[in-house]
mmCIF file of C-alpha atoms (C1' of nucleotides) in Angstrom:
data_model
loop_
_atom_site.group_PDB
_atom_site.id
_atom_site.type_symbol
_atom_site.label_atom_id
_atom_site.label_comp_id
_atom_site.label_asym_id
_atom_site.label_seq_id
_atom_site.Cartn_x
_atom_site.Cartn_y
_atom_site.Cartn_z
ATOM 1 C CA UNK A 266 10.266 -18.238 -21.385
ATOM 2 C CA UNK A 267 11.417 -15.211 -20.300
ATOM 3 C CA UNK A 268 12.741 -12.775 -23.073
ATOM 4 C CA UNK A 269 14.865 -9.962 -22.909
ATOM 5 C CA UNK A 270 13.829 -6.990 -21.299
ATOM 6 C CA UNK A 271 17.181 -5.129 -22.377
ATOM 7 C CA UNK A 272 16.361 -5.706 -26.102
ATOM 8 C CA UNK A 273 16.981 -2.183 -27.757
ATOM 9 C CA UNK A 274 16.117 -0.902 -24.827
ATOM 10 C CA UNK A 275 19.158 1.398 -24.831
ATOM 11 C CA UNK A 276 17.067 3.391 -28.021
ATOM 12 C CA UNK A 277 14.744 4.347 -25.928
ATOM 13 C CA UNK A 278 14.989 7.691 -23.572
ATOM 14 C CA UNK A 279 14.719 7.248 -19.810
ATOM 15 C CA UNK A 280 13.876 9.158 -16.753
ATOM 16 C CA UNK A 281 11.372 11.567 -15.772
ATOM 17 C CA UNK A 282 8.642 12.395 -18.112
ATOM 18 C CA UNK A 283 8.369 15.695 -20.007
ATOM 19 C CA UNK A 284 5.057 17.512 -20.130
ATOM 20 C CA UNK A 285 5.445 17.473 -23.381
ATOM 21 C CA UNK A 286 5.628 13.625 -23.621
ATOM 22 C CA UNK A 287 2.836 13.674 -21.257
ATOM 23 C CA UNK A 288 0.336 15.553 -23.579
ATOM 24 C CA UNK A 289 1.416 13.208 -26.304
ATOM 25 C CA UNK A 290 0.492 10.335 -24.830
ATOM 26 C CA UNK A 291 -2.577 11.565 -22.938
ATOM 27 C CA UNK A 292 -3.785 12.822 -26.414
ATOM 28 C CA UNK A 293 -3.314 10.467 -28.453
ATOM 29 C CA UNK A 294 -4.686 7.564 -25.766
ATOM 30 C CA UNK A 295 -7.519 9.633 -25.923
ATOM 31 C CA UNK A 296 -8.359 8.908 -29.873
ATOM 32 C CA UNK A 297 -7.141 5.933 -29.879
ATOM 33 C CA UNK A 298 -7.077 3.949 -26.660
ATOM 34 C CA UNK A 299 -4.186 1.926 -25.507
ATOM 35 C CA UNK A 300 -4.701 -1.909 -27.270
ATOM 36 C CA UNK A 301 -1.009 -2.304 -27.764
ATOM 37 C CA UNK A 302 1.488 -0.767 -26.092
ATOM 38 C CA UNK A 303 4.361 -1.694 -28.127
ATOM 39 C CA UNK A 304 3.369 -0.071 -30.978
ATOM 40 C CA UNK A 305 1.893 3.035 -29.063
ATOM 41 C CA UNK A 306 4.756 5.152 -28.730
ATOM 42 C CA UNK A 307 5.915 5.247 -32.205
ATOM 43 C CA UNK A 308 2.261 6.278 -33.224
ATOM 44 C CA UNK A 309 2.137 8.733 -30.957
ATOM 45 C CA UNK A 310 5.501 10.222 -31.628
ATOM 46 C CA UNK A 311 6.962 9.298 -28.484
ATOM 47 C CA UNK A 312 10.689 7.946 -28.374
ATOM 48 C CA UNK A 313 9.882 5.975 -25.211
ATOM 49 C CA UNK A 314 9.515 1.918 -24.717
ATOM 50 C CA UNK A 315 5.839 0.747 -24.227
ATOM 51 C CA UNK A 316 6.545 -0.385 -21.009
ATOM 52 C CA UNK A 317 7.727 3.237 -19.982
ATOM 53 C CA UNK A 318 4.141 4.534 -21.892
ATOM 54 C CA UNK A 319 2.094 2.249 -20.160
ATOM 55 C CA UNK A 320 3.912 2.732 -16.510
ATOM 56 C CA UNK A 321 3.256 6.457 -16.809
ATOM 57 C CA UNK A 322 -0.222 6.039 -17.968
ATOM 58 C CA UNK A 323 -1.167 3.180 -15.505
ATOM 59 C CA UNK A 324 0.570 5.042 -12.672
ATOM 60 C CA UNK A 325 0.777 9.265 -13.648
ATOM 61 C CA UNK A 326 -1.699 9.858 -16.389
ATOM 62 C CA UNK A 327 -5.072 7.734 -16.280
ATOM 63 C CA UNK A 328 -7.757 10.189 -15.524
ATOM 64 C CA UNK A 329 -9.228 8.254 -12.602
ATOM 65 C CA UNK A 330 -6.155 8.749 -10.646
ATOM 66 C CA UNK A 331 -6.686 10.164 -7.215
ATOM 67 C CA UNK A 332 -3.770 12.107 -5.769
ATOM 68 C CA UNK A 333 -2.693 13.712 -2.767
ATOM 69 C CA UNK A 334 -2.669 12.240 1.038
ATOM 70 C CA UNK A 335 -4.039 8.977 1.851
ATOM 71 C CA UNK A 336 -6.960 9.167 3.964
ATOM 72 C CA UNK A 337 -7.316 7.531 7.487
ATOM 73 C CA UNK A 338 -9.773 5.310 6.433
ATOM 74 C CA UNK A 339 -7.566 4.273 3.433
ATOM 75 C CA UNK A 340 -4.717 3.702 5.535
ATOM 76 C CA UNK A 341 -7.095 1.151 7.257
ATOM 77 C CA UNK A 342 -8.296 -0.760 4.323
ATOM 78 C CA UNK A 343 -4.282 -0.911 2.995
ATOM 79 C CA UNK A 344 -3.127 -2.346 6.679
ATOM 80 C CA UNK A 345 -6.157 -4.848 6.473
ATOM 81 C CA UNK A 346 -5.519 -5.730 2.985
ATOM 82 C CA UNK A 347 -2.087 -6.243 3.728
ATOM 83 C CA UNK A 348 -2.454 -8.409 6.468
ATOM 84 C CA UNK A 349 -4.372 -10.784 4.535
ATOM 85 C CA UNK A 350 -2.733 -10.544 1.000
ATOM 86 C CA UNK A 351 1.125 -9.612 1.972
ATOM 87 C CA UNK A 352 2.508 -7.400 -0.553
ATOM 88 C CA UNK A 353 0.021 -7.909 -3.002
ATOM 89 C CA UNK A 354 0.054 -4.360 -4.134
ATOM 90 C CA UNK A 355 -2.056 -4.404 -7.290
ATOM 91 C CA UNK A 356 -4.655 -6.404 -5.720
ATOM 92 C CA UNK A 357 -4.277 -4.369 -2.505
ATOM 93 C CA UNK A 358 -5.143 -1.215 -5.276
ATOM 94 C CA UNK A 359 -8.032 -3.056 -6.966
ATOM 95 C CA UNK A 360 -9.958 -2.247 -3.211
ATOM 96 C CA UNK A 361 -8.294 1.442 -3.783
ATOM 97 C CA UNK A 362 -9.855 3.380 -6.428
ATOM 98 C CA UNK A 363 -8.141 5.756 -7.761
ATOM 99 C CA UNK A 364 -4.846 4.615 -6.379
ATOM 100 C CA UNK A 365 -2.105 2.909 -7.938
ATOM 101 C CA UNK A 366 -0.452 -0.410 -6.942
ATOM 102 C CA UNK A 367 2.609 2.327 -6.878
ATOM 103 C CA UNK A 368 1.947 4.708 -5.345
ATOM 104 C CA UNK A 369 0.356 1.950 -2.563
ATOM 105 C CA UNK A 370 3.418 -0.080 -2.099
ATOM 106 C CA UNK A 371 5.500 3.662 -1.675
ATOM 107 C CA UNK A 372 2.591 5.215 0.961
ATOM 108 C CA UNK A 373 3.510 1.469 2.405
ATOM 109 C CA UNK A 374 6.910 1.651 2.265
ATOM 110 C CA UNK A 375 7.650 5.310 3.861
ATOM 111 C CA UNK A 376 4.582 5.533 6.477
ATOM 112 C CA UNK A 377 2.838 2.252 7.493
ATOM 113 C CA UNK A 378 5.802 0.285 8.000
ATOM 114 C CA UNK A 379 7.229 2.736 10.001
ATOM 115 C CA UNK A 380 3.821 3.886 11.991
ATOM 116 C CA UNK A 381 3.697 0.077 12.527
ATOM 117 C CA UNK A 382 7.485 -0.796 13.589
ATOM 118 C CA UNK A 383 6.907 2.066 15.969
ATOM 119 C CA UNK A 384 4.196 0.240 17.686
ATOM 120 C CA UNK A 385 5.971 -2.911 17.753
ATOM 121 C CA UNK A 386 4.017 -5.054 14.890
ATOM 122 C CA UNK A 387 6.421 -6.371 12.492
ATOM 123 C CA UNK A 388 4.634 -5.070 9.071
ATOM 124 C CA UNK A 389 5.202 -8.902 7.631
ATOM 125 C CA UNK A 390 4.063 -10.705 9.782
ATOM 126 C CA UNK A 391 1.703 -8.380 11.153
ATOM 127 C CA UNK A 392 2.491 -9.599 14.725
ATOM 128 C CA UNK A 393 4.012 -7.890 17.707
ATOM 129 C CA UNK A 394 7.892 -7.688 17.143
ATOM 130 C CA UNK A 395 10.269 -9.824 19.888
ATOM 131 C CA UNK A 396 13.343 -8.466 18.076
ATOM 132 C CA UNK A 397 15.897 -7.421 20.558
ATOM 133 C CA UNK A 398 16.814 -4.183 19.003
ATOM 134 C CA UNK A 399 13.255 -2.941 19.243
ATOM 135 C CA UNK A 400 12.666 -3.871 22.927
ATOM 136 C CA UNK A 401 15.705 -1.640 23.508
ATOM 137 C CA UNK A 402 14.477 1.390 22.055
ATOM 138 C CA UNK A 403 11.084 0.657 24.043
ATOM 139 C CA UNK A 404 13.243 0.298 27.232
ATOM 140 C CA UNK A 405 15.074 3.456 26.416
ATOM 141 C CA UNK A 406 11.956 5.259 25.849
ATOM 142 C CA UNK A 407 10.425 4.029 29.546
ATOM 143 C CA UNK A 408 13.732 5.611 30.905
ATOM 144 C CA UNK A 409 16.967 3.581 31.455
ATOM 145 C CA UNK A 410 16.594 3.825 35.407
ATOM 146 C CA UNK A 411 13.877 1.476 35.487
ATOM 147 C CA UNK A 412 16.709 -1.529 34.980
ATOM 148 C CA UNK A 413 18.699 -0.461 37.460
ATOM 149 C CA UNK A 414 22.445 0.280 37.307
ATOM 150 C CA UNK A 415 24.038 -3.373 37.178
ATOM 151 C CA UNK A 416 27.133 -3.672 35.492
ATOM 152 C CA UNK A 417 26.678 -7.080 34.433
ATOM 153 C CA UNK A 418 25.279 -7.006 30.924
ATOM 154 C CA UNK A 419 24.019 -10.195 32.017
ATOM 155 C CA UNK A 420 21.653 -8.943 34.038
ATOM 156 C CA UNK A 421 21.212 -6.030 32.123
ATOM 157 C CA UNK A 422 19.929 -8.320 29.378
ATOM 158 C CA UNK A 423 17.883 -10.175 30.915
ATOM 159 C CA UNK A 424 16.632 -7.682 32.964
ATOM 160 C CA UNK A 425 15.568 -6.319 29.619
ATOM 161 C CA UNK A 426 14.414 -9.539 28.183
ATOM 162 C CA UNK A 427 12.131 -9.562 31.480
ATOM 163 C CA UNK A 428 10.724 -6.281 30.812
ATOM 164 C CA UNK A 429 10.285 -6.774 26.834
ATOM 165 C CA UNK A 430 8.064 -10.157 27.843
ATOM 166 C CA UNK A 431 6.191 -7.668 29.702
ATOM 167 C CA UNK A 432 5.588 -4.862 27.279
ATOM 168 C CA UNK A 433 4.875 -7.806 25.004
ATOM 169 C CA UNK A 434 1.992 -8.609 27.281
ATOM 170 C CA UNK A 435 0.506 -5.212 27.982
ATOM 171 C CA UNK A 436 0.890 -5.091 23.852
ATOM 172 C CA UNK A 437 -0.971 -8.503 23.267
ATOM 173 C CA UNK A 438 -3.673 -7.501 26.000
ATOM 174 C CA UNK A 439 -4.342 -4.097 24.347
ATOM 175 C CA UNK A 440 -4.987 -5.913 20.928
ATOM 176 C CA UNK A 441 -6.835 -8.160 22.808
ATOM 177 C CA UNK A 442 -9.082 -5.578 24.185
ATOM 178 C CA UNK A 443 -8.889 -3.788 20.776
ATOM 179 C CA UNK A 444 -10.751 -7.299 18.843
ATOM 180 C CA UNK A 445 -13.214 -6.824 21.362
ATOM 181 C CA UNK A 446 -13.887 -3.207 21.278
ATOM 182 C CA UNK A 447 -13.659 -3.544 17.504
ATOM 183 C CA UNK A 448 -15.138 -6.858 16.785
ATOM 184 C CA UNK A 449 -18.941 -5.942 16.533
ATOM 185 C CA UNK A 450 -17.239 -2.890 14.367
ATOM 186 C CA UNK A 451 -15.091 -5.132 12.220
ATOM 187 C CA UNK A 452 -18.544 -7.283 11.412
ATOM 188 C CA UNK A 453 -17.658 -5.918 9.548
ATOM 189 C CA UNK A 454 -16.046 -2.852 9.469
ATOM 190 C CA UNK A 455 -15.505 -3.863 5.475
ATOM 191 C CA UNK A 456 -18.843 -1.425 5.087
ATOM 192 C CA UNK A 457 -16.812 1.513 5.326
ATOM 193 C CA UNK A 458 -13.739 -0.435 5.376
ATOM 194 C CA UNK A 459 -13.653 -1.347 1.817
ATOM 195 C CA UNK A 460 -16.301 1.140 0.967
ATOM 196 C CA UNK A 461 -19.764 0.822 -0.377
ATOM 197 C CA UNK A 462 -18.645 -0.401 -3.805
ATOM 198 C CA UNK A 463 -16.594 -2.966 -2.205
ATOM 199 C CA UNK A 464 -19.091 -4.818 0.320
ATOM 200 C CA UNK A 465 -17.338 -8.161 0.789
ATOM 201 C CA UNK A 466 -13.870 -7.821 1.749
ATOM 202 C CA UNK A 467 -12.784 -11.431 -0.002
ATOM 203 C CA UNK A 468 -14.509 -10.731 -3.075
ATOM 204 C CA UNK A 469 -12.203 -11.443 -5.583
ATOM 205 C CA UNK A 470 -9.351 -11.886 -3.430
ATOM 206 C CA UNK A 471 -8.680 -15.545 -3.781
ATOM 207 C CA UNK A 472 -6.815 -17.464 -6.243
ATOM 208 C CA UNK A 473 -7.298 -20.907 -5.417
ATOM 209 C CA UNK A 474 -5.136 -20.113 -2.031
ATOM 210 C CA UNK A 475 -6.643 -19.926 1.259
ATOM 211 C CA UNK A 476 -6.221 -17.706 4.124
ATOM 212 C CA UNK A 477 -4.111 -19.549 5.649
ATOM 213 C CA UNK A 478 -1.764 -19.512 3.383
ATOM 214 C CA UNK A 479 -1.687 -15.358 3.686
ATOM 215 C CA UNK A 480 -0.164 -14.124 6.489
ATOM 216 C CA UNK A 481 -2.228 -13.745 9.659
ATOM 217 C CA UNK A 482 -3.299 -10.134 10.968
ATOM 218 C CA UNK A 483 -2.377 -9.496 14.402
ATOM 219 C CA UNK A 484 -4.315 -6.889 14.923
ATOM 220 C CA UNK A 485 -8.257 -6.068 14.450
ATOM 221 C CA UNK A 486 -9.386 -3.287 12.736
ATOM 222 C CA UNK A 487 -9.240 -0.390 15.514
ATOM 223 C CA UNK A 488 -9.761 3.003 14.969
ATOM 224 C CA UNK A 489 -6.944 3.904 16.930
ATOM 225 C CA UNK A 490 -4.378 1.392 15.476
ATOM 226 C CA UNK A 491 -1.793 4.143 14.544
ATOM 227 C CA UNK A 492 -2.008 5.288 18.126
ATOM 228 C CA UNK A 493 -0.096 3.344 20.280
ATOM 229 C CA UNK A 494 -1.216 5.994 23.571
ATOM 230 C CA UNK A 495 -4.502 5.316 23.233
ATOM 231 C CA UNK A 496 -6.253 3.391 25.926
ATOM 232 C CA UNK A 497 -8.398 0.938 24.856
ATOM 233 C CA UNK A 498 -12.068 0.646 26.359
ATOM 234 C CA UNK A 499 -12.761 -2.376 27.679
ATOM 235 C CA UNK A 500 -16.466 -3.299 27.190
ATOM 236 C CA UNK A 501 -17.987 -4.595 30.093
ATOM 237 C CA UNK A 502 -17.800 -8.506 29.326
ATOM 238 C CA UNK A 503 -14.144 -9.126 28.139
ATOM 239 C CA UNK A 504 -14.000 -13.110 29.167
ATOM 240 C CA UNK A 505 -17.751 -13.768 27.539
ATOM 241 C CA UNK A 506 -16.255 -12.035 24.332
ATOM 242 C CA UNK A 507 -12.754 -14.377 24.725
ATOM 243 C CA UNK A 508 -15.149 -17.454 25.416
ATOM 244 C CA UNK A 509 -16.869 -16.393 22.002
ATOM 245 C CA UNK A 510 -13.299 -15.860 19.904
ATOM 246 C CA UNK A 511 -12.167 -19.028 21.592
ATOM 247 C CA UNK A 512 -14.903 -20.953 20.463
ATOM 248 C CA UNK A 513 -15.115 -19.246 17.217
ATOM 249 C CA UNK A 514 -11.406 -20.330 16.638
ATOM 250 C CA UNK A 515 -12.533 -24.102 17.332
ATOM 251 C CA UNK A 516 -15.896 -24.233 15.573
ATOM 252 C CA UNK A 517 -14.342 -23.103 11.949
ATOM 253 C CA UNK A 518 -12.094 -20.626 11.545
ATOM 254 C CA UNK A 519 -8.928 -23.527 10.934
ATOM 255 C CA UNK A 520 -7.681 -22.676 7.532
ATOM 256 C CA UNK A 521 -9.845 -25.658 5.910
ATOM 257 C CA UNK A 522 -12.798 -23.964 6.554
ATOM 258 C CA UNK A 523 -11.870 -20.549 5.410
ATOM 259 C CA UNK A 524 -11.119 -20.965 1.333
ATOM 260 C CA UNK A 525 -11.441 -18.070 -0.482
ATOM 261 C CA UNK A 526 -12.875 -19.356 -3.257
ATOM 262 C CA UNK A 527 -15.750 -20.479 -1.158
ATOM 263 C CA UNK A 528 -19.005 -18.757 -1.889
ATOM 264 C CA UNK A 529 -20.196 -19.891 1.616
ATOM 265 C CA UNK A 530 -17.412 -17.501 2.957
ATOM 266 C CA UNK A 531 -18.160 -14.563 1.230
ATOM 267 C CA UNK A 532 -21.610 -14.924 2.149
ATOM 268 C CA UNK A 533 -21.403 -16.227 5.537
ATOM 269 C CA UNK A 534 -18.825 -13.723 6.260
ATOM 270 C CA UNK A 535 -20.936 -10.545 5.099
ATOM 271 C CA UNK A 536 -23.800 -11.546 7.504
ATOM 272 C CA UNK A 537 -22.160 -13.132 10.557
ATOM 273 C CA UNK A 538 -22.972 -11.120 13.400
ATOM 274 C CA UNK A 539 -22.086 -12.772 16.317
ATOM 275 C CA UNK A 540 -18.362 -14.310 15.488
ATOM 276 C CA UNK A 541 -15.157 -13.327 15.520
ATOM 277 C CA UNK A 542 -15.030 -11.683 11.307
ATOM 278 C CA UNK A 543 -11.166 -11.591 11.589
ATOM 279 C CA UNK A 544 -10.331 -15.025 9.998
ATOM 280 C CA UNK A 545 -6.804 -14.224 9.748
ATOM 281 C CA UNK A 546 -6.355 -14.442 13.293
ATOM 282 C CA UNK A 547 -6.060 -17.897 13.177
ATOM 283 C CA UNK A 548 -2.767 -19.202 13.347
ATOM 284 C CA UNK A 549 -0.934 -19.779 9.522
ATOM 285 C CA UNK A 550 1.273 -22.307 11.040
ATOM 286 C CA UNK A 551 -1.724 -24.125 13.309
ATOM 287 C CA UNK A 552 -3.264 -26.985 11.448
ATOM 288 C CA UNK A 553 -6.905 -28.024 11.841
ATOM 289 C CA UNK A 554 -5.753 -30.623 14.271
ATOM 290 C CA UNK A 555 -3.408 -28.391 16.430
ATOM 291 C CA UNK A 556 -6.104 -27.226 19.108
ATOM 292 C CA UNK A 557 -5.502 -25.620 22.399
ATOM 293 C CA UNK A 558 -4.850 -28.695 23.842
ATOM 294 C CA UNK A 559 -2.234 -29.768 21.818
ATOM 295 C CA UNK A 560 -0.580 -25.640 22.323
ATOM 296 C CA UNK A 561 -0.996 -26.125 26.314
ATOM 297 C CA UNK A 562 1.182 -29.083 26.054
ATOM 298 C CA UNK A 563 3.950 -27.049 24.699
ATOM 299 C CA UNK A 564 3.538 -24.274 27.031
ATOM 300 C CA UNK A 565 5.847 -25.832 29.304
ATOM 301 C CA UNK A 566 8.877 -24.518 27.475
ATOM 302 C CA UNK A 567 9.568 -21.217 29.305
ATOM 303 C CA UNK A 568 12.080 -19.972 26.443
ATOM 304 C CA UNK A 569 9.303 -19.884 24.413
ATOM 305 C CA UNK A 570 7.417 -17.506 26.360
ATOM 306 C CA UNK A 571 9.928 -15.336 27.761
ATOM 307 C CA UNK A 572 12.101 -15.094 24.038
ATOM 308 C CA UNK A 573 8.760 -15.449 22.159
ATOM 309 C CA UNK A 574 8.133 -16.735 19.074
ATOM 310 C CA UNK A 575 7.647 -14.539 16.518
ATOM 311 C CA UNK A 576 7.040 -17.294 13.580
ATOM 312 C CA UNK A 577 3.828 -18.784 14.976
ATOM 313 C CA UNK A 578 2.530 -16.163 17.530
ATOM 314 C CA UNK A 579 -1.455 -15.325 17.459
ATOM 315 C CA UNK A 580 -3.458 -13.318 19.300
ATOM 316 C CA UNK A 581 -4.972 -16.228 20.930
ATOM 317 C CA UNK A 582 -1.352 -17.847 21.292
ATOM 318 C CA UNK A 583 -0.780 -15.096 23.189
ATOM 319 C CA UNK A 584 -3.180 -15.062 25.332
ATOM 320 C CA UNK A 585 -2.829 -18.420 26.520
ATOM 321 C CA UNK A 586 0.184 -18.142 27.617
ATOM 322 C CA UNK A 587 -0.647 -15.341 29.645
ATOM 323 C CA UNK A 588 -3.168 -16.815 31.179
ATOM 324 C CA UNK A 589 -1.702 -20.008 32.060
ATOM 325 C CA UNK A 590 1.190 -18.341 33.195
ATOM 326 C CA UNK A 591 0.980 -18.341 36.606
ATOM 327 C CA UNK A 592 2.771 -14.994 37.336
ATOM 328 C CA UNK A 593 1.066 -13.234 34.749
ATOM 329 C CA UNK A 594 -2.342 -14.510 35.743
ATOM 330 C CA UNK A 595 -3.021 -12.746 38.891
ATOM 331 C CA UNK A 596 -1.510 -9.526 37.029
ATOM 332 C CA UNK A 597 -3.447 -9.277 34.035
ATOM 333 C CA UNK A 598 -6.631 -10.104 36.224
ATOM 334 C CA UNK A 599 -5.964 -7.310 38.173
ATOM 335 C CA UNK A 600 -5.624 -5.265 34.826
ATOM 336 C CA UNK A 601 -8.676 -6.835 33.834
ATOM 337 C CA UNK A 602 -10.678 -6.303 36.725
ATOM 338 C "C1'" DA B 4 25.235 29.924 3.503
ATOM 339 C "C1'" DA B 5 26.545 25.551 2.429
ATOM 340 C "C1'" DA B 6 27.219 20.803 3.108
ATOM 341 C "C1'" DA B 7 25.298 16.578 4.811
ATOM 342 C "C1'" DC B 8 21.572 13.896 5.640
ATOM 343 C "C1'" DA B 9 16.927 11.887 5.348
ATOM 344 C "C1'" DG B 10 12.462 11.233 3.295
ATOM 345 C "C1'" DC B 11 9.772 10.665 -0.508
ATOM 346 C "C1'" DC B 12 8.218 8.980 -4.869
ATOM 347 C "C1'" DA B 13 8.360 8.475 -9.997
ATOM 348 C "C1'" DA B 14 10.457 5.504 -12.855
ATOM 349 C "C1'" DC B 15 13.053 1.584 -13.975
ATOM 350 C "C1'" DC B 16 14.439 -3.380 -13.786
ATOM 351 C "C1'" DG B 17 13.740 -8.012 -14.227
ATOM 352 C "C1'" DC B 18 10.941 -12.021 -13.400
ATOM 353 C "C1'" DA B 19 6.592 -14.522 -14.274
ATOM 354 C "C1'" DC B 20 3.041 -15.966 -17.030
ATOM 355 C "C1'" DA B 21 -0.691 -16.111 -20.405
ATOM 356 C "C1'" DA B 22 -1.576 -15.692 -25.143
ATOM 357 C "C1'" DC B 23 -0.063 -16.175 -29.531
ATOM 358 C "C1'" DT B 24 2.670 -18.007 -33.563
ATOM 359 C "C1'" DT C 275 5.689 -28.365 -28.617
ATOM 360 C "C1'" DA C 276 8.876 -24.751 -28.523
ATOM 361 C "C1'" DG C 277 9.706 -20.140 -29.086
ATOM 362 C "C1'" DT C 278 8.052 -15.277 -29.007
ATOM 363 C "C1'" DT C 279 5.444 -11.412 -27.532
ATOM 364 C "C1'" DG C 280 2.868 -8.510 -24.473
ATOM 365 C "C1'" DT C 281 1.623 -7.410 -20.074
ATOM 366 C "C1'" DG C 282 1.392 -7.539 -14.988
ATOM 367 C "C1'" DC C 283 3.708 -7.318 -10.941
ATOM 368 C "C1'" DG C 284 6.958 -6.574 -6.940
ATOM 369 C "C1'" DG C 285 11.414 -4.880 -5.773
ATOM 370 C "C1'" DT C 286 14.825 -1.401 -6.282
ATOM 371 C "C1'" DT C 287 16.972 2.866 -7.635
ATOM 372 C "C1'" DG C 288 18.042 7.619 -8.367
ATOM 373 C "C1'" DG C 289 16.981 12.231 -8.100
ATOM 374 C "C1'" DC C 290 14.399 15.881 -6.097
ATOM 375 C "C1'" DT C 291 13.146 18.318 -1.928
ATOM 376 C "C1'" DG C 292 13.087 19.565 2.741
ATOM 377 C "C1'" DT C 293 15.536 19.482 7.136
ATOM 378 C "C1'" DT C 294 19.411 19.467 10.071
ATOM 379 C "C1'" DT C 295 24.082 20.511 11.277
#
DNA sequence: AAAACAGCCAACCGCACAACT
DNA sequence: TAGTTGTGCGGTTGGCTGTTT
C-alpha cells in the first residue's frame, strides 16, 4: 500500500534550509531525540514535512557527519562496494562512516563514473566498455593517423573495430596483471580497505542474495585503479598465479558456493591466503555447470571476440580468449615474456 | 563584462515495505 | 485481512558556483 506522498504536502515550505531552521532542529533533536518524525517539526517549531526534517538531519545535520573530499582510500572501498552491491548506496555508506548514502551516490555520480568511463570500465557492470562511441574517443586519443586515410568508412570501421579488440586486450591483460600484483594485497586488502572497524568485507552485506546475483567486479583492488598510465608490475610468476585463479574459479568460487549469508564465507574469506579473495570475478551469468570447457566450445564464434560481449565478459573470459586466440597468443606472450 | 555552459550537490520525489491499527 | 502510517531508499531535479567563450 503505498500512500500519498503529496498529502498536504503543499503546507509545507521547500528548498534549501535556513540556518535558522537548522538550529531549530539541531536543538531541539538534541533534548529530545528524533522517535517520530512526523510529529517533530511541529514541536520544534519548524513549518517543514518530517521527511524534509529527517533528510536534513540524516544527510546535513547529524553530528557524526564527515565532510569535505573523499579520501583515496575511500574512493577504493566505494568502487569495491559498488562492484559487489550495485547502487546500493545506503549499504555502500554503512562501510562509510561518517558519510551519507547522499552524498555517496553524488561523489559516485560526478567523479567515479566518470574516472571509470575514462578508463574504459562501464561503472555498471564494472567491466571493460566495447561501446563503439568509446573506442572512438580512445582511437582519437592514439592519433587518427594510425588508421590510415581510407575513404571507405568500411574499412575505417573496422579498422577501428580491429584496433578497439586490441586496446580491449592490452586493457584485460593490465587487469590481469593488476589481480596478480594486487591479489596477495586484496587478501584482503578489506584491512585497510574497509577499515579496522570493518574487518570482513561481507559482513552484513547479504540479504538472502548471493554474489552472484550482484554484479561482478572487473577489476581487483589496485592502488593505481584511477590511473589508467600506470604500468603494472608484473611479479615474476604470472602463469603460476593464472593456474591458481583458474583453479580457484573451478574449486568454489561458482555462485553456489559463495552465499552471503554463509558464515563459512565470512570466515573462510577473512583467512584465505592463498586464493583468489575477489569472488565477484566469477562470471554472474556462468552457472556452476558452465566450466571452461563448455566457454572453449563457444569460442569459435569470432563476432564474439572481435565485437565482444559486454553482458557476460570476466576477467577470466577474457583471458581465454586471448589465449586461445591464435593471433593474440604469440603477442601477448611476447608481452608477457 | 556578460552571457553561456558545465559541474556539483542539497533537497525533493515517489516507490517499497515493515509495523501498526 | 485490509487499510494506514512511518521510514528507508534510489533516482532526479534545480539552483548555486566556477569556468569558458
Amino acid at each position: 500500500m503505498v500512500r500519498s506522498p503529496r498529502s498536504h504536502s503543499s503546507d509545507f515550505k521547500k528548498g534549501p534550509w535556513t540556518p535558522e531552521e537548522d538550529e531549530k532542529l539541531v536543538d531541539y533533536i538534541k533534548r529530545n531525540g528524533h522517535e517520530n518524525w512526523k510529529a517533530l517539526p511541529k514541536l520544534a517549531g519548524l513549518n517543514r514535512c518530517g521527511k524534509s526534517c529527517r533528510l536534513r538531519w540524516t544527510n546535513y545535520l547529524r553530528p557524526d557527519i564527515k565532510r569535505g573530499k573523499f579520501s583515496e582510500e575511500e574512493e577504493r572501498v566505494i568502487v569495491n562496494l559498488h562492484s559487489v552491491l550495485g547502487n546500493k548506496w545506503s549499504r555502500i555508506a554503512n562501510h562509510l562512516p561518517g558519510r551519507t548514502d547522499n552524498e555517496i551516490k553524488n561523489f559516485w555520480n560526478t567523479h567515479i563514473r566518470k574516472k571509470l568511463l575514462q578508463m574504459g570500465i562501464d561503472p555498471n557492470t564494472h567491466k571493460p566498455r566495447t561501446d563503439l562511441d568509446h573506442f572512438l574517443n580512445l582511437s582519437q586519443f592514439l592519433g587518427a593517423a594510425q588508421f590510415g586515410n581510407t575513404a571507405d568508412p568500411v574499412d575505417t570501421f573496422l579498422q577501428l573495430q580491429a584496433d578497439a579488440t586490441q586496446l580491449a586486450n592490452i586493457q584485460l591483460l593490465r587487469n590481469l596483471l593488476q589481480i596478480m600484483n594486487t591479489n596477495t594485497l586484496a587478501n584482503l586488502e578489506s584491512n585497510s580497505l574497509l577499515g579496522s572497524q570493518n574487518p570482513n568485507l561481507f559482513e552484513g552485506l547479504g540479504d538472502g542474495a548471493t554474489i552472484s546475483n550482484t554484479k561482478e567486479s572487473f577489476y581487483p583492488v589496485s592502488q593505481d585503479l584511477f590511473n589508467p598510465l600506470a604500468t603494472p608490475q608484473a611479479p615474476p610468476n604470472d602463469f603460476q598465479a593464472i593456474s591458481n585463479l583458474w583453479a580457484s574459479y573451478e574449486g568454489g568460487f561458482g555462485p553456489e558456493g559463495l552465499n552471503i549469508n554463509n558464515n563459512s564465507l565470512s570466515s573462510s574469506y577473512g583467512t584465505q591466503t592463498d586464493q583468489n579473495p575477489l569472488p565477484a570475478l566469477v562470471s554472474a551469468s556462468t552457472s556452476p555447470g558452465t566450466s571452461i570447457v563448455n566457454q572453449k566450445e563457444s569460442k569459435g564464434d569470432p563476432s564474439n571476440y572481435s565485437t565482444g560481449t559486454p553482458a557476460t565478459y570476466t576477467v577470466f573470459e577474457g583471458w581465454e580468449k586471448l589465449i586461445d586466440d591464435d593471433y593474440y597468443s604469440s603477442y601477448w606472450k611476447d608481452i608477457l615474456e
